[in-house]
Amino acid sequence: PASGGPQRVNYISASSNLTLPADSTASGFYITNLQNTIIGNVASGGWAGYAFPIFDTNFGPSSPYYPSDFSPKKRPTLAFDGNTAHSTAHFWKSAAAFYFGGSLWKENGQLIYNAGRDNSQEQRRTPCEPDPVAGNCPSVWNHITNSKVYQVANVGIGSWSGHLEVVGFESHDIGLAMEALDAGFWADNIAVVCRSGEKLVLPVQPAFWEDVKANGFVWYDTGQLHIITNSEFRNCGYNEFWNASSNEGCGKAPSVASCHTESSVFGLLTHSDEFNPEVMQSTRNITTASPGMMFRMNSPNTDTVSGRTQSWHDVDGSVSGTNQPTLIASGLSSAGKWWNVDDDVILETNRDPLYFIPKIGSRSLAHIRLEWDASLHSTVGVTQCFNGGNAFCPHLGFIRHLGAAFNSTNDNEEGLPITAQPEVVGLAGGYGWFFKLTEGSPTNLVIKQVEVDPSTPLTLSIPYPLGTNFTVKAKATKCWRSSLCDKYTCEELFHSVKSVEEVRFSAGNAYHIDSTTGVLTIRIVMFNRKYTGTPHWKLPTWDTPGREGQEEYALGRFERAGVLLPHGTYESIIEISADCANNGIYCTEALSTSTSYDNVCREGYVQNSYDRCCNPLDLDDCEYAEDINIILPSESPTTEESSDDIIINGDFEDPLICPWIYGTNSYDVALVENTNPANGTATGGKAITVTNRVASYSGIEQDILDSFQFSTTYHFKATMKVLNGAPSNIAIKIKIRYANGDNTYPTVGWKSNSPVGEWAVFDTTFSFTADPSKGEVTIASIYCETPGSTVDYMVDGVSMTPI
């Protein structure tokens, strides 16, 4: 029979002695297509009771009768209800009574079988329901209902991939009730009886039943979304003092309730510096009857990135026993006060330390990934920060909560260590996170895989050398625009505001620079991977719709039974670029010695939590970070155009850019922040850059045919800056085309030898009289021109007003 390591087994190929390699996992039921009705069956013995191997494509005698694109792995269950398996799953530690794993495919005409975890996308189950109208296949869930397992040496239900919902499931006398590796697993109304007290017998009897664990559920290490609701776990977890009269948990052989000493009701995978958790697990209405060990971290060396970032949302406090909304998190001392945020936090030391944090106010869990050096991050799992946690993963800096209560004077660890694997999970809703690297401030920082409740402010503050300027953008990397007038925008340029409080309660597109400390502060929010605005940026909520015909909601989530887990993406990113003197990766100038950024409390109050300041003379007199509420618009400000100005969006404050359009030939257009506008002009805010041109006249243009009045004198204003090369002659012109096909290009404004990097200011009058002998004017559009195609330029403040 197939066996191997914890997740992998050797591939098995068909041979003259083994026509079907999947027979190496001979099971009671072997079902290759889940789109069937499977009701009321019983399986006894076998490698698994029910084996559901994955087929990416169909093959065999029946294949001609199926469409060429038919993929069995995508077919969801019709019904899997009332089925039972027992006395099975004893040949391999990850074998399961109901085993949704293993894959079978053909390679060079030969059948090959992988009985273990899928190793490629082709081997992963992806259930979906085709939508012929939209032309896509939205994800759906496979279902197991009202089913039961008992006397199972290893796993009750095992699924390596594919969304799965388990409702009305019972498991008795098992090693592990369920194991599911997927960003979308829900278990509801389940009864897990790890030890029933009945005699345990298997066809292949372990030397001792104490070798068989009695685990309820183990949270996986990364990339998961798991919700368990309305369920009971009974007699799970090892109890070294077990006896028949107390009957709590399970104990040592030879009792009928013997189990492995590492058994627990809930387990956490903490062995890795390479693979680490996000915001990915939640429980509600959980009963634990006669438990032994409640919680266990699986690694003897728990001082790992995954060990320090463990967390889950105990929605009603039924797991923690607090009977109030609670956030459960790592209690490892190496995380300093990252989770131990105030005196109300409870340290649970049943075996491995966990903190129980009251979820009050706007508190919630949040996750981000920080990237600033691609070569450094590529070493993870290769030369440092390994899966297994058996070698120290070097600390490169720290992230902590803002406020004097969490500085190095009051926290020797300075919060959560930052490593080359820069995953951060922590508490949102406070005064913010403070991030600092030992080598210096990053010149380019990318923030991705954001998971945070939109109603819970999360700010990130980073110290920089004084005088540093910034460009901060949100980018939807899966976005596309059919034209500059497409309502969906793909980037949002952040704007500067005057205080950290304005950032905290902004729409998530603002930043603040502290002129005393050099600290940059931004608000981190989730946004869609396929657009940033429609066209204006708005703070997305859980109800914000996704892109039409693409996604139902803008923000990823997994939600069941009133429990919601955010689901971040690598394709929605925030980019910070700093113009400090640098060595290519880090700023090289010294930082300000001022720590005034930690003054989060107003005078007369002292910080006593990451989100609270209290009057030391009256501890009932407290203020919270969420109390400082500033009324701000929910979207980016727009500038109202003059009713007489015939140029629309000449200041480029509208992120749609429209009605400016692409002119002839190809080039790149970008909306940028004009942080250094031309002196004596009303420009600033946003501007447009035009780069990678192929002709002197390549650039954006605007159709003014319907608004331009011939023979009328206009007051024309604009600013234009040459960005590269040598001083150049630059001009702004109007293209005129007549009905007879003739073209003329009158100059509106012209500057000779305009220096690189300096604004050329146009402030002049202009009038043009059409030639009636050439017929009606059919085109009139305004555009910019330079001597050659290699000149990049920036434009702002274009206006043309009749005098």
Short mmCIF file of N, CA and C in Angstrom, two decimals, residues 442-557:
data_model
loop_
_atom_site.label_atom_id
_atom_site.label_comp_id
_atom_site.label_asym_id
_atom_site.label_seq_id
_atom_site.Cartn_x
_atom_site.Cartn_y
_atom_site.Cartn_z
N PRO A 442 13.51 51.60 3.87
CA PRO A 442 13.51 51.09 2.49
C PRO A 442 13.17 52.19 1.50
N THR A 443 13.93 52.26 0.40
CA THR A 443 13.65 53.27 -0.61
C THR A 443 12.40 52.91 -1.41
N ASN A 444 12.16 51.62 -1.56
CA ASN A 444 10.95 51.16 -2.24
C ASN A 444 10.33 50.04 -1.42
N LEU A 445 9.11 50.26 -0.99
CA LEU A 445 8.41 49.28 -0.16
C LEU A 445 7.09 48.92 -0.83
N VAL A 446 6.84 47.62 -0.95
CA VAL A 446 5.60 47.12 -1.53
C VAL A 446 4.83 46.40 -0.43
N ILE A 447 3.57 46.75 -0.30
CA ILE A 447 2.69 46.13 0.69
C ILE A 447 1.62 45.37 -0.07
N LYS A 448 1.48 44.08 0.21
CA LYS A 448 0.53 43.26 -0.53
C LYS A 448 -0.14 42.26 0.40
N GLN A 449 -1.06 41.50 -0.17
CA GLN A 449 -1.81 40.48 0.56
C GLN A 449 -2.43 41.08 1.83
N VAL A 450 -3.02 42.25 1.67
CA VAL A 450 -3.62 42.95 2.81
C VAL A 450 -4.92 42.27 3.20
N GLU A 451 -5.06 42.03 4.50
CA GLU A 451 -6.30 41.50 5.07
C GLU A 451 -6.64 42.31 6.30
N VAL A 452 -7.65 43.15 6.19
CA VAL A 452 -8.05 44.00 7.31
C VAL A 452 -9.50 44.41 7.11
N ASP A 453 -10.26 44.43 8.17
CA ASP A 453 -11.65 44.87 8.11
C ASP A 453 -11.69 46.35 7.74
N PRO A 454 -12.47 46.72 6.71
CA PRO A 454 -12.50 48.14 6.30
C PRO A 454 -12.99 49.08 7.38
N SER A 455 -13.73 48.56 8.36
CA SER A 455 -14.22 49.42 9.44
C SER A 455 -13.21 49.57 10.57
N THR A 456 -12.07 48.89 10.46
CA THR A 456 -11.04 48.92 11.49
C THR A 456 -9.80 49.63 10.95
N PRO A 457 -9.53 50.86 11.35
CA PRO A 457 -8.36 51.57 10.81
C PRO A 457 -7.05 50.88 11.16
N LEU A 458 -6.19 50.75 10.17
CA LEU A 458 -4.84 50.24 10.37
C LEU A 458 -3.87 51.20 9.70
N THR A 459 -3.03 51.85 10.49
CA THR A 459 -2.02 52.73 9.92
C THR A 459 -0.65 52.11 10.08
N LEU A 460 0.24 52.44 9.16
CA LEU A 460 1.63 51.98 9.21
C LEU A 460 2.53 53.21 9.17
N SER A 461 3.41 53.32 10.16
CA SER A 461 4.34 54.45 10.25
C SER A 461 5.77 53.95 10.10
N ILE A 462 6.56 54.67 9.29
CA ILE A 462 7.93 54.27 8.98
C ILE A 462 8.83 55.50 9.10
N PRO A 463 9.91 55.44 9.87
CA PRO A 463 10.80 56.60 9.98
C PRO A 463 11.71 56.74 8.76
N TYR A 464 11.87 57.97 8.27
CA TYR A 464 12.73 58.28 7.13
C TYR A 464 13.60 59.48 7.48
N PRO A 465 14.70 59.67 6.77
CA PRO A 465 15.50 60.88 6.99
C PRO A 465 14.67 62.14 6.72
N LEU A 466 14.92 63.16 7.50
CA LEU A 466 14.18 64.42 7.32
C LEU A 466 14.37 64.94 5.90
N GLY A 467 13.32 65.49 5.33
CA GLY A 467 13.38 66.05 3.99
C GLY A 467 13.07 65.06 2.88
N THR A 468 12.83 63.81 3.23
CA THR A 468 12.50 62.80 2.22
C THR A 468 11.12 63.09 1.62
N ASN A 469 11.02 63.00 0.31
CA ASN A 469 9.73 63.11 -0.38
C ASN A 469 9.28 61.73 -0.85
N PHE A 470 7.98 61.59 -1.04
CA PHE A 470 7.42 60.27 -1.31
C PHE A 470 6.44 60.29 -2.47
N THR A 471 6.38 59.17 -3.17
CA THR A 471 5.28 58.87 -4.07
C THR A 471 4.64 57.59 -3.56
N VAL A 472 3.35 57.66 -3.23
CA VAL A 472 2.64 56.50 -2.68
C VAL A 472 1.46 56.19 -3.61
N LYS A 473 1.39 54.96 -4.04
CA LYS A 473 0.35 54.56 -4.98
C LYS A 473 -0.30 53.26 -4.54
N ALA A 474 -1.58 53.13 -4.87
CA ALA A 474 -2.28 51.84 -4.81
C ALA A 474 -2.41 51.35 -6.25
N LYS A 475 -2.08 50.09 -6.50
CA LYS A 475 -2.14 49.54 -7.85
C LYS A 475 -2.93 48.24 -7.86
N ALA A 476 -3.86 48.17 -8.81
CA ALA A 476 -4.58 46.93 -9.07
C ALA A 476 -3.90 46.26 -10.26
N THR A 477 -3.08 45.25 -10.01
CA THR A 477 -2.22 44.72 -11.07
C THR A 477 -2.96 43.84 -12.06
N LYS A 478 -4.19 43.46 -11.76
CA LYS A 478 -5.00 42.69 -12.70
C LYS A 478 -6.00 43.60 -13.43
N CYS A 479 -5.78 44.89 -13.34
CA CYS A 479 -6.67 45.88 -13.95
C CYS A 479 -6.29 46.11 -15.40
N TRP A 480 -7.25 46.50 -16.19
CA TRP A 480 -7.00 46.91 -17.57
C TRP A 480 -7.94 48.05 -17.90
N ARG A 481 -7.52 48.89 -18.87
CA ARG A 481 -8.35 50.00 -19.31
C ARG A 481 -8.44 49.96 -20.83
N SER A 482 -9.65 49.99 -21.35
CA SER A 482 -9.82 49.97 -22.80
C SER A 482 -9.49 51.33 -23.41
N SER A 483 -9.53 52.40 -22.59
CA SER A 483 -9.19 53.73 -23.04
C SER A 483 -8.99 54.61 -21.81
N LEU A 484 -8.51 55.86 -22.03
CA LEU A 484 -8.37 56.78 -20.91
C LEU A 484 -9.72 57.20 -20.36
N CYS A 485 -10.80 56.83 -21.06
CA CYS A 485 -12.15 57.17 -20.61
C CYS A 485 -12.86 55.97 -19.97
N ASP A 486 -12.17 54.85 -19.86
CA ASP A 486 -12.73 53.69 -19.18
C ASP A 486 -13.01 54.08 -17.73
N LYS A 487 -14.21 53.74 -17.22
CA LYS A 487 -14.56 54.19 -15.86
C LYS A 487 -13.74 53.51 -14.78
N TYR A 488 -13.13 52.36 -15.09
CA TYR A 488 -12.32 51.67 -14.10
C TYR A 488 -10.87 52.17 -14.18
N THR A 489 -10.37 52.68 -13.07
CA THR A 489 -8.99 53.14 -13.00
C THR A 489 -8.13 52.07 -12.32
N CYS A 490 -6.86 52.08 -12.66
CA CYS A 490 -5.96 51.00 -12.23
C CYS A 490 -4.95 51.43 -11.17
N GLU A 491 -4.79 52.74 -10.96
CA GLU A 491 -3.87 53.25 -9.96
C GLU A 491 -4.52 54.40 -9.20
N GLU A 492 -4.13 54.55 -7.95
CA GLU A 492 -4.55 55.70 -7.16
C GLU A 492 -3.32 56.32 -6.54
N LEU A 493 -3.10 57.59 -6.85
CA LEU A 493 -1.98 58.33 -6.29
C LEU A 493 -2.42 58.95 -4.97
N PHE A 494 -1.74 58.60 -3.87
CA PHE A 494 -2.11 59.11 -2.56
C PHE A 494 -1.79 60.61 -2.47
N HIS A 495 -2.56 61.31 -1.66
CA HIS A 495 -2.33 62.73 -1.45
C HIS A 495 -1.90 62.99 0.00
N SER A 496 -1.21 64.09 0.18
CA SER A 496 -0.66 64.43 1.49
C SER A 496 -1.71 65.14 2.34
N VAL A 497 -1.74 64.81 3.65
CA VAL A 497 -2.63 65.47 4.60
C VAL A 497 -1.80 65.97 5.78
N LYS A 498 -2.45 66.71 6.67
CA LYS A 498 -1.71 67.46 7.68
C LYS A 498 -1.51 66.73 9.00
N SER A 499 -2.15 65.58 9.20
CA SER A 499 -2.02 64.91 10.49
C SER A 499 -2.19 63.41 10.34
N VAL A 500 -1.69 62.67 11.32
CA VAL A 500 -1.85 61.22 11.36
C VAL A 500 -3.32 60.87 11.53
N GLU A 501 -4.06 61.67 12.30
CA GLU A 501 -5.48 61.39 12.51
C GLU A 501 -6.24 61.46 11.18
N GLU A 502 -5.86 62.41 10.31
CA GLU A 502 -6.52 62.50 9.01
C GLU A 502 -6.22 61.25 8.17
N VAL A 503 -5.03 60.70 8.32
CA VAL A 503 -4.71 59.46 7.62
C VAL A 503 -5.55 58.31 8.16
N ARG A 504 -5.62 58.21 9.49
CA ARG A 504 -6.33 57.08 10.12
C ARG A 504 -7.78 57.03 9.68
N PHE A 505 -8.41 58.16 9.53
CA PHE A 505 -9.84 58.18 9.19
C PHE A 505 -10.07 58.61 7.74
N SER A 506 -9.03 58.45 6.92
CA SER A 506 -9.17 58.77 5.50
C SER A 506 -9.81 57.61 4.76
N ALA A 507 -9.95 57.80 3.45
CA ALA A 507 -10.48 56.73 2.60
C ALA A 507 -9.40 55.72 2.24
N GLY A 508 -8.21 55.89 2.78
CA GLY A 508 -7.13 54.95 2.50
C GLY A 508 -6.25 55.37 1.36
N ASN A 509 -6.33 56.64 0.94
CA ASN A 509 -5.49 57.12 -0.15
C ASN A 509 -4.76 58.41 0.24
N ALA A 510 -4.36 58.49 1.52
CA ALA A 510 -3.68 59.68 2.03
C ALA A 510 -2.43 59.27 2.79
N TYR A 511 -1.48 60.21 2.89
CA TYR A 511 -0.29 59.97 3.70
C TYR A 511 0.09 61.25 4.43
N HIS A 512 0.88 61.09 5.49
CA HIS A 512 1.33 62.23 6.27
C HIS A 512 2.82 62.09 6.51
N ILE A 513 3.55 63.20 6.41
CA ILE A 513 4.98 63.23 6.73
C ILE A 513 5.16 64.14 7.94
N ASP A 514 5.72 63.61 9.00
CA ASP A 514 5.99 64.41 10.20
C ASP A 514 7.28 65.19 9.97
N SER A 515 7.19 66.50 9.94
CA SER A 515 8.35 67.34 9.63
C SER A 515 9.39 67.33 10.74
N THR A 516 9.02 66.88 11.94
CA THR A 516 9.95 66.84 13.06
C THR A 516 10.70 65.51 13.13
N THR A 517 9.99 64.42 12.86
CA THR A 517 10.58 63.08 13.01
C THR A 517 10.91 62.42 11.67
N GLY A 518 10.34 62.91 10.57
CA GLY A 518 10.52 62.26 9.28
C GLY A 518 9.69 61.01 9.10
N VAL A 519 8.76 60.77 10.00
CA VAL A 519 7.95 59.55 9.95
C VAL A 519 6.84 59.69 8.90
N LEU A 520 6.79 58.71 8.00
CA LEU A 520 5.72 58.61 7.00
C LEU A 520 4.63 57.71 7.56
N THR A 521 3.37 58.15 7.43
CA THR A 521 2.24 57.33 7.89
C THR A 521 1.22 57.19 6.77
N ILE A 522 0.81 55.96 6.52
CA ILE A 522 -0.26 55.68 5.56
C ILE A 522 -1.31 54.82 6.24
N ARG A 523 -2.50 54.81 5.67
CA ARG A 523 -3.52 53.87 6.11
C ARG A 523 -3.53 52.69 5.14
N ILE A 524 -3.59 51.50 5.68
CA ILE A 524 -3.59 50.28 4.86
C ILE A 524 -5.02 49.74 4.79
N VAL A 525 -5.52 49.61 3.59
CA VAL A 525 -6.87 49.07 3.39
C VAL A 525 -6.84 48.02 2.29
N MET A 526 -7.83 47.15 2.30
CA MET A 526 -8.03 46.21 1.20
C MET A 526 -8.69 46.94 0.03
N PHE A 527 -8.34 46.54 -1.19
CA PHE A 527 -9.04 47.04 -2.38
C PHE A 527 -8.96 45.98 -3.45
N ASN A 528 -9.73 46.17 -4.51
CA ASN A 528 -9.89 45.15 -5.53
C ASN A 528 -8.65 45.01 -6.40
N ARG A 529 -8.38 43.81 -6.87
CA ARG A 529 -7.22 43.56 -7.72
C ARG A 529 -7.45 43.98 -9.17
N LYS A 530 -8.72 44.30 -9.54
CA LYS A 530 -9.03 44.61 -10.93
C LYS A 530 -9.42 46.08 -11.14
N TYR A 531 -9.48 46.86 -10.08
CA TYR A 531 -9.67 48.30 -10.23
C TYR A 531 -9.40 48.99 -8.91
N THR A 532 -9.03 50.28 -8.99
CA THR A 532 -8.85 51.08 -7.78
C THR A 532 -9.95 52.11 -7.61
N GLY A 533 -10.65 52.47 -8.69
CA GLY A 533 -11.71 53.46 -8.61
C GLY A 533 -12.67 53.33 -9.77
N THR A 534 -13.82 54.02 -9.66
CA THR A 534 -14.83 53.95 -10.72
C THR A 534 -15.40 55.32 -11.12
N PRO A 535 -14.66 56.31 -11.51
CA PRO A 535 -13.20 56.31 -11.60
C PRO A 535 -12.51 56.75 -10.32
N HIS A 536 -13.27 57.40 -9.42
CA HIS A 536 -12.65 57.93 -8.20
C HIS A 536 -12.49 56.83 -7.16
N TRP A 537 -11.43 56.95 -6.41
CA TRP A 537 -11.15 56.03 -5.30
C TRP A 537 -12.21 56.21 -4.23
N LYS A 538 -12.69 55.11 -3.69
CA LYS A 538 -13.55 55.11 -2.52
C LYS A 538 -13.05 54.06 -1.55
N LEU A 539 -13.26 54.27 -0.26
CA LEU A 539 -12.90 53.26 0.73
C LEU A 539 -13.80 52.06 0.53
N PRO A 540 -13.29 50.93 0.06
CA PRO A 540 -14.15 49.77 -0.17
C PRO A 540 -14.70 49.22 1.14
N THR A 541 -15.93 48.76 1.11
CA THR A 541 -16.54 48.07 2.24
C THR A 541 -16.84 46.64 1.80
N TRP A 542 -17.37 45.86 2.72
CA TRP A 542 -17.71 44.47 2.36
C TRP A 542 -18.83 44.42 1.33
N ASP A 543 -19.58 45.50 1.17
CA ASP A 543 -20.68 45.51 0.20
C ASP A 543 -20.29 46.11 -1.15
N THR A 544 -19.09 46.66 -1.28
CA THR A 544 -18.68 47.27 -2.54
C THR A 544 -18.63 46.22 -3.64
N PRO A 545 -19.29 46.46 -4.77
CA PRO A 545 -19.30 45.45 -5.82
C PRO A 545 -17.95 45.33 -6.52
N GLY A 546 -17.69 44.15 -7.08
CA GLY A 546 -16.49 43.95 -7.87
C GLY A 546 -16.67 44.50 -9.27
N ARG A 547 -15.71 44.27 -10.10
CA ARG A 547 -15.78 44.73 -11.49
C ARG A 547 -16.90 43.98 -12.21
N GLU A 548 -17.68 44.73 -12.98
CA GLU A 548 -18.87 44.16 -13.61
C GLU A 548 -18.51 42.94 -14.44
N GLY A 549 -19.28 41.85 -14.20
CA GLY A 549 -19.08 40.62 -14.94
C GLY A 549 -17.86 39.83 -14.53
N GLN A 550 -17.14 40.28 -13.49
CA GLN A 550 -15.90 39.62 -13.09
C GLN A 550 -15.99 39.01 -11.69
N GLU A 551 -16.37 39.83 -10.72
CA GLU A 551 -16.43 39.37 -9.34
C GLU A 551 -17.64 40.00 -8.66
N GLU A 552 -18.25 39.24 -7.74
CA GLU A 552 -19.43 39.77 -7.07
C GLU A 552 -19.08 40.93 -6.15
N TYR A 553 -17.98 40.77 -5.40
CA TYR A 553 -17.59 41.80 -4.44
C TYR A 553 -16.16 42.27 -4.72
N ALA A 554 -15.90 43.51 -4.33
CA ALA A 554 -14.57 44.08 -4.51
C ALA A 554 -13.55 43.43 -3.58
N LEU A 555 -13.96 43.11 -2.36
CA LEU A 555 -13.04 42.59 -1.36
C LEU A 555 -13.22 41.08 -1.20
N GLY A 556 -12.10 40.36 -1.25
CA GLY A 556 -12.14 38.92 -1.08
C GLY A 556 -12.50 38.55 0.34
N ARG A 557 -13.29 37.50 0.47
CA ARG A 557 -13.67 37.01 1.79
C ARG A 557 -14.17 35.59 1.69
#
